[in-house]
Short mmCIF file of C-alpha atoms and ligand atoms in Angstrom, two decimals:
data_model
loop_
_atom_site.label_atom_id
_atom_site.label_comp_id
_atom_site.label_asym_id
_atom_site.label_seq_id
_atom_site.Cartn_x
_atom_site.Cartn_y
_atom_site.Cartn_z
CA MET A 196 -56.17 -25.33 32.62
CA LYS A 197 -57.85 -25.56 35.91
CA GLU A 198 -57.81 -29.34 35.72
CA ARG A 199 -54.16 -29.35 34.94
CA ALA A 200 -53.38 -27.18 37.92
CA GLU A 201 -55.45 -29.50 40.04
CA LEU A 202 -53.65 -32.48 38.73
CA SER A 203 -50.17 -31.14 39.35
CA ARG A 204 -51.35 -29.99 42.78
CA ARG A 205 -52.50 -33.45 43.53
CA ARG A 206 -49.26 -34.99 42.27
CA PHE A 207 -47.36 -32.60 44.39
CA LEU A 208 -49.33 -33.48 47.53
CA ALA A 209 -49.21 -37.17 46.67
CA ARG A 210 -45.40 -36.87 46.51
CA THR A 211 -45.22 -34.82 49.66
CA LEU A 212 -47.46 -36.91 51.82
CA GLY A 213 -46.12 -40.23 50.82
CA ALA A 214 -47.55 -43.49 49.51
CA THR A 215 -50.36 -44.16 51.95
CA SER A 216 -51.87 -40.66 51.59
CA ALA A 217 -51.31 -40.81 47.86
CA LEU A 218 -53.68 -43.79 47.73
CA ALA A 219 -56.32 -41.92 49.73
CA LEU A 220 -55.90 -38.91 47.49
CA SER A 221 -56.56 -40.62 44.31
CA GLY A 222 -59.87 -41.91 45.52
CA CYS A 223 -61.14 -38.61 46.78
CA ASP A 224 -62.12 -35.35 45.22
CA ALA A 225 -62.35 -33.28 48.38
CA LEU A 226 -59.03 -31.59 47.91
CA SER A 227 -60.48 -29.31 45.21
CA GLN A 228 -63.54 -28.54 47.35
CA THR A 229 -62.15 -27.52 50.73
CA GLU A 230 -65.77 -27.40 51.58
CA TRP A 231 -66.01 -25.12 54.53
CA PHE A 232 -63.60 -22.44 53.38
CA PRO A 233 -65.71 -20.99 50.53
CA LYS A 234 -68.62 -21.33 52.84
CA VAL A 235 -66.98 -19.02 55.39
CA LEU A 236 -66.18 -16.58 52.57
CA GLY A 237 -69.65 -16.82 51.10
CA THR A 238 -71.35 -15.75 54.29
CA GLY A 239 -69.80 -12.25 53.69
CA GLU A 240 -72.55 -11.65 51.13
CA GLN A 241 -75.20 -11.59 53.81
CA LEU A 242 -73.26 -9.48 56.31
CA THR A 243 -73.53 -5.83 57.06
CA GLU A 244 -70.90 -3.39 55.89
CA ALA A 245 -69.48 -3.04 59.30
CA VAL A 246 -68.95 -6.71 59.74
CA GLN A 247 -67.46 -7.04 56.29
CA HIS A 248 -64.96 -4.32 57.22
CA LEU A 249 -64.11 -6.31 60.33
CA ILE A 250 -63.57 -9.38 58.18
CA ALA A 251 -61.45 -7.44 55.71
CA SER A 252 -59.25 -6.14 58.44
CA ARG A 253 -58.77 -9.62 59.80
CA ARG A 254 -57.46 -10.57 56.33
CA ALA A 255 -55.15 -7.67 56.27
CA MET A 256 -51.41 -8.37 56.25
CA ALA A 257 -49.15 -7.69 59.15
CA GLN A 258 -46.36 -5.20 58.45
CA GLU A 259 -43.31 -6.69 56.84
CA PHE A 260 -39.78 -5.21 57.10
CA THR A 261 -36.46 -5.46 55.20
CA GLU A 262 -33.13 -7.20 56.01
CA ALA A 263 -31.89 -3.80 57.25
CA ASP A 264 -34.49 -3.81 60.00
CA LEU A 265 -33.50 -7.26 61.43
CA SER A 266 -32.71 -7.28 65.12
CA PRO A 267 -29.10 -8.16 65.79
CA THR A 268 -30.28 -11.26 67.72
CA PHE A 269 -33.67 -12.81 68.09
CA ARG A 270 -34.00 -13.52 71.85
CA SER A 271 -35.62 -16.54 73.33
CA ASN A 272 -38.53 -16.23 75.76
CA GLY A 273 -40.38 -18.82 77.79
CA THR A 274 -39.00 -22.26 77.24
CA ALA A 275 -35.53 -22.41 75.82
CA MET A 276 -35.13 -26.18 75.92
CA PRO A 277 -38.19 -28.47 76.54
CA ALA A 278 -37.56 -30.59 79.71
CA SER A 279 -38.78 -33.83 78.28
CA PRO A 280 -36.76 -37.04 77.63
CA GLU A 281 -38.71 -37.50 74.36
CA TYR A 282 -37.72 -34.03 73.10
CA ALA A 283 -34.09 -34.46 74.24
CA ALA A 284 -33.97 -37.77 72.18
CA LEU A 285 -35.41 -36.01 69.09
CA ALA A 286 -32.93 -33.15 69.42
CA ALA A 287 -30.06 -35.49 69.87
CA GLY A 288 -30.99 -37.17 66.52
CA GLY A 289 -31.05 -33.85 64.70
CA PHE A 290 -34.92 -34.13 64.65
CA ASP A 291 -34.61 -36.89 61.93
CA ALA A 292 -37.33 -38.87 63.82
CA TYR A 293 -39.60 -35.84 64.20
CA ARG A 294 -43.08 -36.12 62.70
CA LEU A 295 -45.76 -33.51 62.95
CA GLU A 296 -49.13 -35.13 63.54
CA VAL A 297 -52.31 -33.50 62.23
CA GLY A 298 -55.61 -34.89 63.45
CA GLY A 299 -58.90 -34.25 65.22
CA LEU A 300 -61.71 -32.98 63.00
CA VAL A 301 -60.04 -33.66 59.70
CA LYS A 302 -61.00 -36.14 56.88
CA ARG A 303 -57.51 -37.28 56.33
CA PRO A 304 -55.14 -37.19 59.35
CA VAL A 305 -51.54 -36.68 58.22
CA SER A 306 -48.13 -37.18 59.74
CA LEU A 307 -45.22 -35.31 58.18
CA SER A 308 -41.43 -35.41 58.54
CA LEU A 309 -39.35 -32.24 58.37
CA SER A 310 -38.46 -32.89 54.77
CA GLU A 311 -42.11 -33.38 53.85
CA LEU A 312 -42.91 -30.12 55.69
CA ARG A 313 -40.12 -28.37 53.69
CA ALA A 314 -41.57 -29.67 50.52
CA LEU A 315 -44.96 -27.86 51.16
CA PRO A 316 -45.57 -24.48 49.68
CA SER A 317 -43.62 -22.02 51.95
CA ARG A 318 -43.46 -18.38 52.69
CA THR A 319 -40.61 -16.19 53.91
CA GLN A 320 -41.38 -13.01 55.83
CA ILE A 321 -39.64 -10.37 57.98
CA THR A 322 -41.91 -9.39 60.82
CA ARG A 323 -41.95 -7.86 64.20
CA HIS A 324 -42.64 -10.09 67.23
CA ASP A 325 -44.25 -8.37 70.19
CA CYS A 326 -44.23 -9.99 73.62
CA VAL A 327 -46.64 -8.86 76.32
CA GLU A 328 -43.60 -8.69 78.69
CA GLY A 329 -42.63 -5.60 76.88
CA TRP A 330 -40.02 -6.47 74.24
CA SER A 331 -40.18 -6.73 70.45
CA ALA A 332 -37.82 -8.26 67.88
CA ILE A 333 -37.70 -8.30 64.07
CA GLY A 334 -36.86 -11.66 62.59
CA LYS A 335 -36.91 -13.40 59.14
CA TRP A 336 -38.95 -16.57 59.14
CA LYS A 337 -39.39 -19.24 56.57
CA GLY A 338 -41.94 -21.99 56.94
CA ALA A 339 -44.71 -24.14 55.48
CA ARG A 340 -48.00 -22.41 54.92
CA LEU A 341 -50.42 -23.69 57.43
CA ALA A 342 -53.13 -23.39 54.73
CA ALA A 343 -51.34 -25.91 52.52
CA LEU A 344 -51.08 -28.32 55.40
CA LEU A 345 -54.72 -27.99 56.30
CA GLU A 346 -55.82 -28.38 52.67
CA ALA A 347 -54.01 -31.69 52.68
CA ALA A 348 -55.70 -32.82 55.89
CA GLN A 349 -59.08 -31.52 54.88
CA PRO A 350 -60.85 -29.92 57.83
CA LYS A 351 -64.36 -31.34 58.48
CA THR A 352 -67.15 -28.80 58.34
CA GLN A 353 -67.39 -28.70 62.18
CA ALA A 354 -63.76 -27.72 62.67
CA ARG A 355 -63.55 -24.12 64.00
CA PHE A 356 -60.16 -23.95 65.70
CA VAL A 357 -56.64 -25.21 65.22
CA VAL A 358 -54.89 -26.25 68.40
CA PHE A 359 -51.10 -26.58 68.59
CA HIS A 360 -49.78 -29.06 71.07
CA CYS A 361 -46.08 -28.40 72.11
CA ALA A 362 -43.22 -30.49 73.45
CA ASP A 363 -42.42 -28.38 76.56
CA PRO A 364 -43.95 -29.44 79.84
CA MET A 365 -45.02 -26.37 81.87
CA GLU A 366 -45.11 -28.15 85.31
CA SER A 367 -42.02 -29.33 87.14
CA ASP A 368 -43.42 -32.84 87.30
CA GLY A 369 -43.22 -32.96 83.47
CA THR A 370 -46.94 -32.44 82.71
CA SER A 371 -49.00 -29.75 81.05
CA PRO A 372 -47.20 -29.06 77.79
CA TYR A 373 -47.58 -25.58 76.32
CA TYR A 374 -50.42 -25.32 73.89
CA GLU A 375 -52.12 -22.65 71.85
CA SER A 376 -54.90 -22.21 69.31
CA ILE A 377 -56.19 -19.93 66.57
CA ASP A 378 -59.30 -19.74 64.47
CA MET A 379 -59.72 -20.75 60.80
CA GLU A 380 -59.42 -17.15 59.59
CA ASP A 381 -55.86 -16.91 61.10
CA ALA A 382 -55.03 -20.48 60.16
CA PHE A 383 -55.71 -19.76 56.40
CA HIS A 384 -54.08 -16.33 56.50
CA PRO A 385 -51.14 -16.22 54.03
CA GLN A 386 -48.70 -15.05 56.73
CA THR A 387 -49.52 -17.98 59.04
CA ILE A 388 -46.66 -20.43 58.69
CA LEU A 389 -45.09 -23.30 60.49
CA ALA A 390 -41.51 -21.95 60.59
CA TYR A 391 -38.42 -24.13 60.33
CA GLU A 392 -35.98 -21.31 59.65
CA LEU A 393 -35.01 -18.12 61.45
CA ASN A 394 -32.80 -15.54 59.86
CA ASP A 395 -31.84 -17.91 56.99
CA ARG A 396 -30.69 -20.75 59.40
CA THR A 397 -32.35 -23.87 60.75
CA LEU A 398 -34.69 -22.83 63.60
CA PRO A 399 -32.57 -22.85 66.77
CA ILE A 400 -33.92 -24.84 69.81
CA PRO A 401 -34.39 -21.74 71.99
CA ASN A 402 -36.71 -20.37 69.32
CA GLY A 403 -38.78 -23.52 68.94
CA ALA A 404 -37.00 -26.13 66.91
CA PRO A 405 -37.87 -27.97 64.83
CA LEU A 406 -41.16 -26.18 64.10
CA ARG A 407 -42.89 -23.16 65.50
CA LEU A 408 -46.05 -21.24 64.65
CA ARG A 409 -45.88 -17.73 63.21
CA VAL A 410 -49.26 -16.06 63.32
CA GLU A 411 -48.19 -12.53 62.56
CA ARG A 412 -51.15 -10.44 63.67
CA GLN A 413 -51.14 -11.90 67.19
CA LEU A 414 -48.96 -11.27 70.27
CA GLY A 415 -45.96 -13.40 71.08
CA TYR A 416 -47.58 -16.02 73.29
CA LYS A 417 -49.75 -17.27 70.41
CA HIS A 418 -46.64 -18.28 68.49
CA ALA A 419 -46.38 -21.80 69.75
CA LYS A 420 -42.86 -23.26 69.70
CA TYR A 421 -41.88 -26.87 69.59
CA VAL A 422 -45.14 -27.93 67.79
CA MET A 423 -45.55 -31.65 67.81
CA ARG A 424 -49.24 -32.10 67.06
CA ILE A 425 -52.05 -30.09 65.49
CA GLU A 426 -55.63 -30.87 66.40
CA LEU A 427 -58.72 -29.36 64.76
CA VAL A 428 -61.60 -28.91 67.09
CA GLU A 429 -65.03 -27.40 67.30
CA SER A 430 -64.50 -25.98 70.85
CA PHE A 431 -61.94 -25.99 73.59
CA LYS A 432 -64.28 -27.63 76.12
CA ARG A 433 -62.42 -30.90 76.44
CA ILE A 434 -58.93 -29.48 76.10
CA ARG A 435 -56.97 -28.81 79.33
CA GLY A 436 -58.34 -25.67 81.06
CA GLY A 437 -60.82 -25.05 78.28
CA LYS A 438 -59.64 -21.62 77.34
CA GLY A 439 -57.64 -22.55 74.21
CA GLY A 440 -54.06 -22.03 75.45
CA TYR A 441 -51.61 -22.46 78.34
CA TRP A 442 -51.57 -18.70 79.15
CA GLU A 443 -55.28 -18.38 78.33
CA ASP A 444 -55.96 -20.95 81.03
CA GLN A 445 -54.10 -18.51 83.47
CA GLY A 446 -56.24 -15.62 82.37
CA TYR A 447 -54.64 -14.16 79.30
CA GLU A 448 -56.86 -13.16 76.40
CA TRP A 449 -57.42 -15.83 73.78
CA TRP A 450 -57.73 -13.10 71.18
CA ALA A 451 -54.33 -11.39 71.08
CA GLY A 452 -54.60 -9.57 67.83
CA ILE A 453 -52.57 -6.42 67.26
N1 MTE B 97 -44.04 -24.05 73.39
C1 MTE B 97 -43.86 -22.83 73.75
N2 MTE B 97 -44.21 -21.82 72.97
C2 MTE B 97 -44.03 -20.60 73.32
C3 MTE B 97 -43.62 -20.14 74.53
C4 MTE B 97 -43.25 -21.27 75.46
O1 MTE B 97 -42.75 -21.00 76.59
N3 MTE B 97 -43.37 -22.49 75.01
N4 MTE B 97 -43.50 -18.80 74.94
C5 MTE B 97 -44.29 -17.94 74.12
C6 MTE B 97 -43.92 -16.49 74.36
S1 MTE B 97 -44.57 -15.69 75.61
C7 MTE B 97 -43.22 -15.76 73.45
S2 MTE B 97 -42.93 -14.12 73.52
C8 MTE B 97 -42.59 -16.41 72.24
C9 MTE B 97 -41.09 -16.24 72.30
O2 MTE B 97 -40.45 -16.79 71.12
P1 MTE B 97 -38.93 -16.81 71.07
O3 MTE B 97 -38.42 -17.71 72.11
O4 MTE B 97 -38.56 -17.25 69.72
O5 MTE B 97 -38.50 -15.32 71.39
O6 MTE B 97 -42.86 -17.86 72.11
C10 MTE B 97 -44.19 -18.16 72.64
N5 MTE B 97 -44.40 -19.59 72.33
MO1 MO B 98 -44.38 -13.44 75.18
#
């Protein structure tokens, strides 16, 4: 039974990830191992009750709402159209040429088109977005589970954080693209998705097309829009300002849990 599930899972991933990755998949057993994840869970056994509570609350689900609760419009904040020629070209082509790159501390770097991302296990959720600037909105998001993507890329044991590199430059000279990061606990949380739909429609450009992060127990600025590349790292030391995000480098908290 277990073997069968594993096989079909493998076939699914092989199909999803294309021929090159399929070759690599067949030669390697690591998919079924996801080595470091059980290790993280396993450490719970040696922890005090207080710490276990903390971990349990970190696994808790963010509140979900119903269609009746949806905000009439989901506003855009921050960048509404990335000011880069590369992004403009992608958008002009309906994002057909878009590929999400996943690299850094992974055993199997992957590169996925939007249709490949749509073929990954998905989740749909109606949640409330809270921005530190003092507004909230309830939206319905559909996207690929980040956990499924990471399982395909196989994080190395040293990987501690997932960094999201975005398309929008934050300086007028076209440099310093927006970026954000989360830890593995949030990365593997069931509500953490790479969304390609908002309110049953293709994700609009002002809300982060073609792909934006939803990390539902964190404040708005953690939800990276226009995600182009995902990098697994052990620390933020060598990344930009070293604080794990564009706003974090300007003094915002890295941990924006709510
Ligand atoms: N790439 C990128 N991601 C971003 C931002 C941004 O300016 N660029 N703004 C952040 C902030 S502060 C918020 S509140 C949300 C806004 O998402 P929305 O435009 O869908 O409302 O995106 C976050 N992610
Ligand atoms: Mo925000």
